[in-house]
mmCIF file of C-alpha atoms and ligand atoms in Angstrom:
data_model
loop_
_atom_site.group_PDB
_atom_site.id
_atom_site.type_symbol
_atom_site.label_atom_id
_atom_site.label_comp_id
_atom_site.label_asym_id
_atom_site.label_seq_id
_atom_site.Cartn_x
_atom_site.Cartn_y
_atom_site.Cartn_z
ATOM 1 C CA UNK D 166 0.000 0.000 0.000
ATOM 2 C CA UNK D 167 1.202 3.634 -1.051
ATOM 3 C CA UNK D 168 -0.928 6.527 0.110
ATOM 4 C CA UNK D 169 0.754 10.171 -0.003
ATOM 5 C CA UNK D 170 -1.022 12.687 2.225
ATOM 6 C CA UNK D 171 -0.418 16.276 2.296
ATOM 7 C CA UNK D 172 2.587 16.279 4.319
ATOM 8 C CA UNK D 173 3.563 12.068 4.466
ATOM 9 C CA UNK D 174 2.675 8.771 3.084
ATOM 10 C CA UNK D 175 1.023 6.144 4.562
ATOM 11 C CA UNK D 176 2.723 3.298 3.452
ATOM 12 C CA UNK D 177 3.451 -0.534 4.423
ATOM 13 C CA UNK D 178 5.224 -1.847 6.723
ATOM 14 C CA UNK D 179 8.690 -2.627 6.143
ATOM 15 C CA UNK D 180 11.303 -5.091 7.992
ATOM 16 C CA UNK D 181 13.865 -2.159 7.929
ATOM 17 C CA UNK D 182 11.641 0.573 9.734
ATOM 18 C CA UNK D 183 11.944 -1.561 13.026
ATOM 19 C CA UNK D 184 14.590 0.817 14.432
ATOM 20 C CA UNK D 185 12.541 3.794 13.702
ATOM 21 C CA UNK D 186 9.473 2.667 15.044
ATOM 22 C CA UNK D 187 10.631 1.795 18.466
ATOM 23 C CA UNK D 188 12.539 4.917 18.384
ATOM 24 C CA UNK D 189 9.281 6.943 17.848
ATOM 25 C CA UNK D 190 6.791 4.526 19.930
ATOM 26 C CA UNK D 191 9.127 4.323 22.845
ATOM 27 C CA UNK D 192 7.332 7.380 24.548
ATOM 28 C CA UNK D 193 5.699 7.572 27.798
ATOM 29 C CA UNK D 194 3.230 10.287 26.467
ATOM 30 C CA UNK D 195 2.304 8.075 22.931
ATOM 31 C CA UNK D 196 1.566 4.918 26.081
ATOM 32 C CA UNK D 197 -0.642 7.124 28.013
ATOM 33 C CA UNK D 198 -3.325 7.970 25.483
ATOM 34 C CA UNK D 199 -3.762 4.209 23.539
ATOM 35 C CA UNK D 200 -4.812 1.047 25.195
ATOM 36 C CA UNK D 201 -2.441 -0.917 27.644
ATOM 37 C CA UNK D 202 -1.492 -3.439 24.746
ATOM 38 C CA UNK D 203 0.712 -0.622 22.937
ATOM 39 C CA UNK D 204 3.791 -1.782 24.439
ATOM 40 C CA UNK D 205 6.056 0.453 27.050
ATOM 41 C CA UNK D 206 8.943 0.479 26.998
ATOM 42 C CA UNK D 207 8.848 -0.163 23.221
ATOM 43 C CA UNK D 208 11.747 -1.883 22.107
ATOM 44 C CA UNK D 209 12.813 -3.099 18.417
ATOM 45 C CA UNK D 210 11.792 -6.766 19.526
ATOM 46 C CA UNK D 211 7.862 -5.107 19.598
ATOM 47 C CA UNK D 212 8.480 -3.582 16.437
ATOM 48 C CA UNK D 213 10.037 -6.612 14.528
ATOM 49 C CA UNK D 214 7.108 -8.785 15.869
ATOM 50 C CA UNK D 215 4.758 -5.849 15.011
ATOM 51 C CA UNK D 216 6.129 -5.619 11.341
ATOM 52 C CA UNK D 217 6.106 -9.520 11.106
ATOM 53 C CA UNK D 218 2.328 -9.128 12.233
ATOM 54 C CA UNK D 219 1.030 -6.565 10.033
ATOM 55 C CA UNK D 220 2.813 -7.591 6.703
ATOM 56 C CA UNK D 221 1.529 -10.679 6.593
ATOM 57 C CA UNK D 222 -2.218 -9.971 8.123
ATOM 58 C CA UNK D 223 -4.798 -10.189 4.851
ATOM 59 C CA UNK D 224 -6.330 -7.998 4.634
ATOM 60 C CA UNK D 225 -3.548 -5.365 5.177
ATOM 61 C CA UNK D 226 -5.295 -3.310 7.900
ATOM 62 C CA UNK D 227 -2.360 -1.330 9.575
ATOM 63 C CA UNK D 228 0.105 0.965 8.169
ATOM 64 C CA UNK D 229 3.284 3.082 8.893
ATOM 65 C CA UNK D 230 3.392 6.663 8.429
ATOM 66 C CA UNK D 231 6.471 8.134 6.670
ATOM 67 C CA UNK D 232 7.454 11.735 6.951
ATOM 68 C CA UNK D 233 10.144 11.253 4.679
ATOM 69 C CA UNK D 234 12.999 9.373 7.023
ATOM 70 C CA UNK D 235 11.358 6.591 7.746
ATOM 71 C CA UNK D 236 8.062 5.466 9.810
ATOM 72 C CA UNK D 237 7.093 7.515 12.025
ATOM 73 C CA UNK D 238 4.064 6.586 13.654
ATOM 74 C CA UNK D 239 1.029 4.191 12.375
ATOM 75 C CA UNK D 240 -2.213 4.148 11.307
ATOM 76 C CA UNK D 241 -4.885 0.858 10.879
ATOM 77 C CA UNK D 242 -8.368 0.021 11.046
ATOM 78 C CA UNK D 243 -9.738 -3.338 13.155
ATOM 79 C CA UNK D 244 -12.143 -4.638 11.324
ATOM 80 C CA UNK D 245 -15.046 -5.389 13.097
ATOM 81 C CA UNK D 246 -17.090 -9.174 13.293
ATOM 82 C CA UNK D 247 -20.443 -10.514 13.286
ATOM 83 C CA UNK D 248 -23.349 -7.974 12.993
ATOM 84 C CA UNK D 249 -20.693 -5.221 13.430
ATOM 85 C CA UNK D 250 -18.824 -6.692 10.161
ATOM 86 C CA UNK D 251 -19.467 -3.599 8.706
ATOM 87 C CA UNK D 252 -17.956 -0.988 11.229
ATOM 88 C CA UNK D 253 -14.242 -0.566 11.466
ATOM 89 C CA UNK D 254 -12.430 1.086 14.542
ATOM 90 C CA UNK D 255 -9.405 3.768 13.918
ATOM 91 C CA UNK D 256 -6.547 3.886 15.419
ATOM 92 C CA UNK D 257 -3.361 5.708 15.033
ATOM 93 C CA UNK D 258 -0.169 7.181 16.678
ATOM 94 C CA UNK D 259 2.785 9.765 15.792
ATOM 95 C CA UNK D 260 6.496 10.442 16.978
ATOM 96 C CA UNK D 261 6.245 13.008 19.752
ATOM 97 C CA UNK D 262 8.703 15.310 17.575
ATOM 98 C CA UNK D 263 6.245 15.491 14.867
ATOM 99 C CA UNK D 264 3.377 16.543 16.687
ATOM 100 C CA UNK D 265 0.843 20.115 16.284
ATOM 101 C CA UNK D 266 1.772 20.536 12.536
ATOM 102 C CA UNK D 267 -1.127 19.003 11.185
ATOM 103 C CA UNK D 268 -0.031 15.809 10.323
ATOM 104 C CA UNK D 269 -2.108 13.573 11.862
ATOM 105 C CA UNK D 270 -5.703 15.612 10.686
ATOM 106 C CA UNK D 271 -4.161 15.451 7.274
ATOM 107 C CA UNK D 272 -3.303 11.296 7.250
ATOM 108 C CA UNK D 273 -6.659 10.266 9.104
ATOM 109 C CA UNK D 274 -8.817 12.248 6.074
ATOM 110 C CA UNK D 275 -6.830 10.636 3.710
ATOM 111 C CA UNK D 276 -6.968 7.336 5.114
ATOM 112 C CA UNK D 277 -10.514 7.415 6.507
ATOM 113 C CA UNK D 278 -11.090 7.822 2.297
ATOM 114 C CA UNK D 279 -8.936 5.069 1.173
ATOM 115 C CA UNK D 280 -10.718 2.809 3.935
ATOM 116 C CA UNK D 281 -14.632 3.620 2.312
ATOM 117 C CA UNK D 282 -12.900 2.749 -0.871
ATOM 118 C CA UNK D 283 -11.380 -0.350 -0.128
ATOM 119 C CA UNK D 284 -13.007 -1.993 2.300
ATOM 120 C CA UNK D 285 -16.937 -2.842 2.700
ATOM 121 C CA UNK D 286 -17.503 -0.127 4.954
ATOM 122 C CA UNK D 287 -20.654 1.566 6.582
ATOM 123 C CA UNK D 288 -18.699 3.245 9.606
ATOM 124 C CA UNK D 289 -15.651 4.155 11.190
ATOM 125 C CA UNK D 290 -15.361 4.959 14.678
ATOM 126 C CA UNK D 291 -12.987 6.345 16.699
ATOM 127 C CA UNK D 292 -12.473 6.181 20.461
ATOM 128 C CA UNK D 293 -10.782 8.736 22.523
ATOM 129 C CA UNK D 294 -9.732 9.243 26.409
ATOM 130 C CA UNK D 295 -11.134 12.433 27.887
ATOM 131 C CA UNK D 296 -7.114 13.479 28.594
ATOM 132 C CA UNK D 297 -6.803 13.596 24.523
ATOM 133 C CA UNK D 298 -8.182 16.821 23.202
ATOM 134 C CA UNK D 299 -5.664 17.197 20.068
ATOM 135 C CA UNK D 300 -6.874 13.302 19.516
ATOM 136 C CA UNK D 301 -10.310 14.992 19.497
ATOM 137 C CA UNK D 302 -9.390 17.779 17.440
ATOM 138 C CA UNK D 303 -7.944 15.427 14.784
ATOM 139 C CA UNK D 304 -11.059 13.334 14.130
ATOM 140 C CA UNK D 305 -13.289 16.541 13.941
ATOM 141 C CA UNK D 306 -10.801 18.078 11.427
ATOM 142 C CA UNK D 307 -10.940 14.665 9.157
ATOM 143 C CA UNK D 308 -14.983 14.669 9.210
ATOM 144 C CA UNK D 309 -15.647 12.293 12.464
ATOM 145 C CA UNK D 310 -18.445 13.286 14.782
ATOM 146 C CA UNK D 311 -18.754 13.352 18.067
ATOM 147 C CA UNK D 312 -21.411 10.125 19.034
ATOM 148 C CA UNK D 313 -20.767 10.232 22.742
ATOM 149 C CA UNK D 314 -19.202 9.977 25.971
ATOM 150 C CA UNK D 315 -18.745 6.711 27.911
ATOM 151 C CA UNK D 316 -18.093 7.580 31.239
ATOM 152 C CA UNK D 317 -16.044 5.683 33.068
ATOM 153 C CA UNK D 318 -15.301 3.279 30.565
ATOM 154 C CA UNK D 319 -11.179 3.356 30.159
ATOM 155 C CA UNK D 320 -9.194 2.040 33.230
ATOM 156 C CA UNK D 321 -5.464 4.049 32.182
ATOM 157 C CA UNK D 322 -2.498 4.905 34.500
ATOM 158 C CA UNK D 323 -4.258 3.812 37.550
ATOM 159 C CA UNK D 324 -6.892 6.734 36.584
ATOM 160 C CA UNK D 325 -10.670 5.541 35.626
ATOM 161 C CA UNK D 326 -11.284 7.838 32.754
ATOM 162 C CA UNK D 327 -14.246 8.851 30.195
ATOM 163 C CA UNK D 328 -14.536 8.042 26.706
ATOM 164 C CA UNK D 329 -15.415 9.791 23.451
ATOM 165 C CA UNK D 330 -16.910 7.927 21.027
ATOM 166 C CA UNK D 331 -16.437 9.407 17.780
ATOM 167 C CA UNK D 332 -17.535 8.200 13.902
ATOM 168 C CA UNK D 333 -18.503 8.841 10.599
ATOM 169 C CA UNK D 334 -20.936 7.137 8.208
ATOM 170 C CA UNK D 335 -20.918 6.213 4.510
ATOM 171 C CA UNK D 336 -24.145 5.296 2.251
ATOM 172 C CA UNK D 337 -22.923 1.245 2.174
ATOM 173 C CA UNK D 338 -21.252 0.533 -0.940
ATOM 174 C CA UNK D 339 -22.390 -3.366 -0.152
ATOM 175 C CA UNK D 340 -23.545 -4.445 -4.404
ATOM 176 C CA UNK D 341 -23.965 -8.621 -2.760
ATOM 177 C CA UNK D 342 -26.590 -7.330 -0.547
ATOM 178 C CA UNK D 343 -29.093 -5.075 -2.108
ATOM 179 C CA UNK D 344 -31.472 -5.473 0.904
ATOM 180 C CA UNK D 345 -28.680 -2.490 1.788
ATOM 181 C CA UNK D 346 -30.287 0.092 -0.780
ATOM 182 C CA UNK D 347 -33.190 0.624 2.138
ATOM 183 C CA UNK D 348 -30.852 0.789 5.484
ATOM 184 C CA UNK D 349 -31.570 3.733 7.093
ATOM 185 C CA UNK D 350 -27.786 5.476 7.172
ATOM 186 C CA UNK D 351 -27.309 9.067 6.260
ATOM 187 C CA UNK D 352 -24.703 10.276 4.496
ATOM 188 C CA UNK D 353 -22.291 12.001 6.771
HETATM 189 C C1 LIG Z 683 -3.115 12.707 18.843
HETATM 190 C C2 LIG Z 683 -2.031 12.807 17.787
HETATM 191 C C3 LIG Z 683 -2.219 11.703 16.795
HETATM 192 C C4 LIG Z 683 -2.179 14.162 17.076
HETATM 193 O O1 LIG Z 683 -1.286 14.200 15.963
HETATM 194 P P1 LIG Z 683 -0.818 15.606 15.344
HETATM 195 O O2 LIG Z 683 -0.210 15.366 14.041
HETATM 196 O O3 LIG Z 683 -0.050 16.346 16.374
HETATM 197 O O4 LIG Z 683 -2.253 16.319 15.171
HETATM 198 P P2 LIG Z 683 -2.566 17.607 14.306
HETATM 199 O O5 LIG Z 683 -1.398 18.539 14.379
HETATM 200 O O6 LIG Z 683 -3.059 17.177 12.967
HETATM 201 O O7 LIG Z 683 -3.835 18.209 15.061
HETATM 202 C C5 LIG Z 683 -3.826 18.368 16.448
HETATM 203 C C6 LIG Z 683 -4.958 19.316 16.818
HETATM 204 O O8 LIG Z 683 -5.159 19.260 18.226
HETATM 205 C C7 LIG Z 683 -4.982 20.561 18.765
HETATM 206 N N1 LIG Z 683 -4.422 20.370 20.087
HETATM 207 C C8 LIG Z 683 -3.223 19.905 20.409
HETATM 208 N N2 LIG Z 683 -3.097 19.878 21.737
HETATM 209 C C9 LIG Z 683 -4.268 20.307 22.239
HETATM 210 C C10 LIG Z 683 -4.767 20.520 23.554
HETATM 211 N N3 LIG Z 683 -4.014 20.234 24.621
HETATM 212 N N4 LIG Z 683 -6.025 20.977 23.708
HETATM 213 C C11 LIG Z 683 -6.790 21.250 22.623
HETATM 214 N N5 LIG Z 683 -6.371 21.078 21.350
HETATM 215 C C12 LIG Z 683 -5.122 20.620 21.178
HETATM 216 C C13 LIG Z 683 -4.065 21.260 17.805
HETATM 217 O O9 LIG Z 683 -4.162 22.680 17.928
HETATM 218 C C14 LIG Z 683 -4.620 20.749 16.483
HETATM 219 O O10 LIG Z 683 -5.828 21.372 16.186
HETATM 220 P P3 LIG Z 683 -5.920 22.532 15.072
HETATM 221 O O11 LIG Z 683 -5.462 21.884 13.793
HETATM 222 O O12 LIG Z 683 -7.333 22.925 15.060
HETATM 223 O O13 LIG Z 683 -4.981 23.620 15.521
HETATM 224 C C15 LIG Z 683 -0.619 12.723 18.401
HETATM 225 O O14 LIG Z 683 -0.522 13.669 19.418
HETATM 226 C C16 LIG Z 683 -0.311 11.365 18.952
HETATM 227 O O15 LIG Z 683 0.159 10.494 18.248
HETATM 228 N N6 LIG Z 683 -0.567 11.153 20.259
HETATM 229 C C17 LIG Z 683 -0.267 9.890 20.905
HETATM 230 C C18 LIG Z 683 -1.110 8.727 20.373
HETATM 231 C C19 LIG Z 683 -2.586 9.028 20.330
HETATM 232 O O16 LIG Z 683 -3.108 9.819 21.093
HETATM 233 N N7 LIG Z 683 -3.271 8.362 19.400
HETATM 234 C C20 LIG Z 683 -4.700 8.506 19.239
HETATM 235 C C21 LIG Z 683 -5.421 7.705 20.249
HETATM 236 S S1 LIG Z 683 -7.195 7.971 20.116
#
C-alpha cells in the first residue's frame, strides 16, 4: 500500500523501519493515550514482531506513516465481526517530535477515504480518552463526529477515565446485498 497525504505517506510496513518505530513509539506520552497493549517500553523486539504481524495480516489493515525518514508513527483500522462486520475502529499514533503541525488531521482524512474505498464499509469509529483533546481535534478536522461519551469506561495509568466515542458514516457501498439500498444510514 502507497498513500501520499499532504505532508507524508502512509505506506506498508517494512522489515527495515523496526529501528525507527521503536525509536518513535518508545514514549511515555504516545503509552498514556492508547490502550495498555501498545507496548512500554517499546523496544525493536515489539516492532520486529509488530512488522512480522502486520505484513503478513490479509487484509492489510495497519500501516506506517512516513514523513520522509522513515516510519514515524502508524495508522490501521480493526475490522469489526459478526453484525458489526461492517464498522471498522481507527486507530493511530505519531512520533512526539512530529506533533501540532497538522499531520495527523491530514493522514486520518486521507486514510478514513482510502478505507470507504477499499473496504466494505458503513462506519468508522474512533475512540478517545477524555485526557486527549488534540486526539479529538484530529477526528473533527478529518470529518468524524462526536457520538458520545462513555463515562467511566477506560481504566489508564491507575486513573478511571471517560470516553469519546467518535464516527462517521458512509451510504454502504455493499452491491452482494441489495437489501442495503433501504438501510436507514445518512450520508455524513
Ligand atoms: C493525537 C495525535 C495523533 C495528534 O497528531 P498531530 O499530528 O499532532 O495532530 P494535528 O497537528 O493534525 O492536530 C492536532 C490538533 O489538536 C490541537 N491540540 C493539540 N493539543 C491540544 C490541547 N491540549 N487541547 C486542545 N487542542 C489541542 C491542535 O491545535 C490541532 O488542532 P488545530 O489543527 O485545530 O490547531 C498525536 O498527538 C499522537 O500520536 N498522540 C499519541 C497517540 C494518540 O493519542 N493516538 C490517538 C489515540 S485515540
Amino acid at each position: 500500500m502507497h498513500l501520499p497525504f499532504s505532508g507524508g505517506l502512509i505506506r506498508s510496513c517494512q522489515p527495515g523501519d523496526s529501528d525507527s518505530l521503536a525509536r518513535e513509539a518508545d514514549n511515555r506520552n504516545i503509552w498514556l493515550t492508547v490502550r495498555d497493549r501498545f507496548p512500554h517500553p517499546y523496544t525493536r523486539a515489539h516492532a520486529e514482531a509488530w512488522i512480522d504481524r502486520v505484513t503478513s495480516d490479509r487484509p492489510e489493515t495497519h500501516f506506517a506513516i512516513d514523513l520522509g525518514a522513515g516510519a514515524v508513527g502508524g495508522i490501521g483500522l480493526e475490522l469489526q465481526k459478526d453484525v458489526s462486520r461492517y464498522s471498522a475502529e481507527l486507530g493511530y499514533w505519531l512520533g512526539q517530535a512530529h506533533w501540532g503541525r497538522g499531520i495527523m488531521t491530514a493522514a486520518v482524512s486521507r486514510f478514513t477515504a482510502y478505507a470507504f474505498e477499499t473496504f466494505d464499509l458503513c462506519r468508522i469509529y474512533g475512540l478517545v480518552f477524555e485526557t486527549n483533546p488534540a486526539s479529538q481535534r484530529v477526528l473533527e478536522r478529518a470529518g468524524y463526529a462526536l457520538e458520545g461519551r462513555l463515562r467511566r469506561a477506560v481504566y489508564k495509568d491507575g486513573r478511571i477515565l471517560d470516553q469519546f466515542l467518535y464516527a462517521v458514516s458512509h451510504p454502504p457501498r455493499l452491491p452482494h446485498l441489495p437489501s442495503c439500498e433501504g438501510m436507514d444510514i445518512a450520508p455524513s
